[in-house]
């Protein structure tokens, strides 16, 4: 799914209104119905006493009024609070206010105007609050009376659901000023870029998005460097196996991993590579890793280094279809030199993770040796070691895109909404995964999956998108059974099979 900026969304909005054609008030109604359909399933009316909708006077407030009316129609007890902080009202806000007033006249909805925090009501414990104060029209940081009201609301214990954008959050740049702290955000048509960055989680909560019927052809024609990885994209990438296929056609991966005390990383990556469907896997380990590897992963072949404890040299590189290097490798001098030699002599996309990235961070001149189309999989700390400190995630994302373009590589920045940046400067944000995956070895599993997919002739972009998605999906299935707290990297490997089964059914 493409992610549009606020300006582009407004253009898509205007295009839809002009070409569907649809009146703007009817588009607002459609958006509000989409919200309401989700809301009634998520918060059935038996689960709380009342809904209070807090509205600004722009179109976000207009949505809020339409939602209040639609919820009343569905049998909810609804109160509307209109923030009287400006005289500017949009036409669609006015029309919807008129419609709600008719309900008020029938004693079906309560409407109250609020001009300051002192006039805010005390909400009951069972009330749910809908934030329709400001949406994508935010054009300056929130201060003054509205900031006081937001602070007041944030102090309340009630569940808060934001319409389109949590009030105060800038969608395309870092947020400053007061913000509502929503528990849920329901975004129209696309998630906003800001929702994908951790610093905004506090404001956005869990987000969902759904189409409000904006013109799909127009959206397809708009240029955007940002995509959200949904099942649609993954479905197009995933290749079913040929009935007559055999292990010879699924490639032979070489994993260069592990050092004394860090063989677990190599084991996890090797198991993941096998579970991701590789035909054959050879794992190159120092002598100390021989027995543990043969015992822990009998399906893998082992190539032994000359050194007892670390990686120093590997032969026969051309015979492997894919190479991945780095998990648990160490950054000792001889390993560094061996990595440098390899990078210079490899001539095909390679997966680089963990200590391979730490070594690159220490020797920035070596970035130019990385084969084009390679995949680098840093977590934020490794990213910082390679490319330096940043102020926030918008800046980090810009840097990630720039470096991917500069070196002609794919950079997978791991975290919530893992982001794949391509050599063309496009970003794909993952939609699967959960906080339980922030556990030792989780990254090693991803590296193994990527090597397994590349071996099966997924191209690097396909491997990145499918890899991060299925890694997250395995995590989500595992968390359902094991809980986020107890989830281990080994579980991710064990649930990969179930994730593939789910993928087949998409
Ligand atoms: N395509 C869609 O996604 C649709 C979206 N809809 C909804 O429309 C809003 C956007 O509505 P808009 O009227 O453009 O803007 P807002 O309601 O968010 O804001 C209204 C005005 O608030 C003022 N403003 C801006 N920043 C501040 C601030 N810091 N403090 C106080 N007031 C502020 C500003 O007016 P000014 O004259 O004061 O500059 C805004 O114009 C979108 O989010 C959706 O909810 C449609 O309903 C359907 C299609
Ligand atoms: K809002």
Coordinates of C-alpha atoms in Angstrom, one line a residue, residues 16-17 21 98 115 134 153 155 195 228 231-232 256 258 340 344 360 362 389-390 423 433-434 440 447 467:
X16 CA -12.1 11.7 -6.1
X17 CA -14.7 14.5 -5.5
X21 CA -17.9 12.3 -8.8
X98 CA -27.0 20.9 11.6
X115 CA -14.2 27.3 25.3
X134 CA -7.8 18.2 14.6
X153 CA -7.7 14.6 28.3
X155 CA -4.8 12.8 32.4
X195 CA 2.6 6.6 12.6
X228 CA 3.3 -0.1 3.8
X231 CA -0.7 -8.9 2.4
X232 CA -1.5 -7.8 -1.1
X256 CA 29.5 -17.5 7.6
X258 CA 29.5 -17.8 14.9
X340 CA 37.2 -7.2 3.6
X344 CA 36.2 -7.4 -2.6
X360 CA 31.9 -1.8 8.4
X362 CA 34.7 0.8 12.0
X389 CA 23.7 9.6 15.2
X390 CA 20.4 11.2 14.2
X423 CA 18.9 1.4 -3.9
X433 CA 5.5 -8.3 14.1
X434 CA 5.2 -7.4 17.8
X440 CA 18.1 -12.1 21.5
X447 CA 19.2 -13.2 8.3
X467 CA 11.5 -11.9 4.5

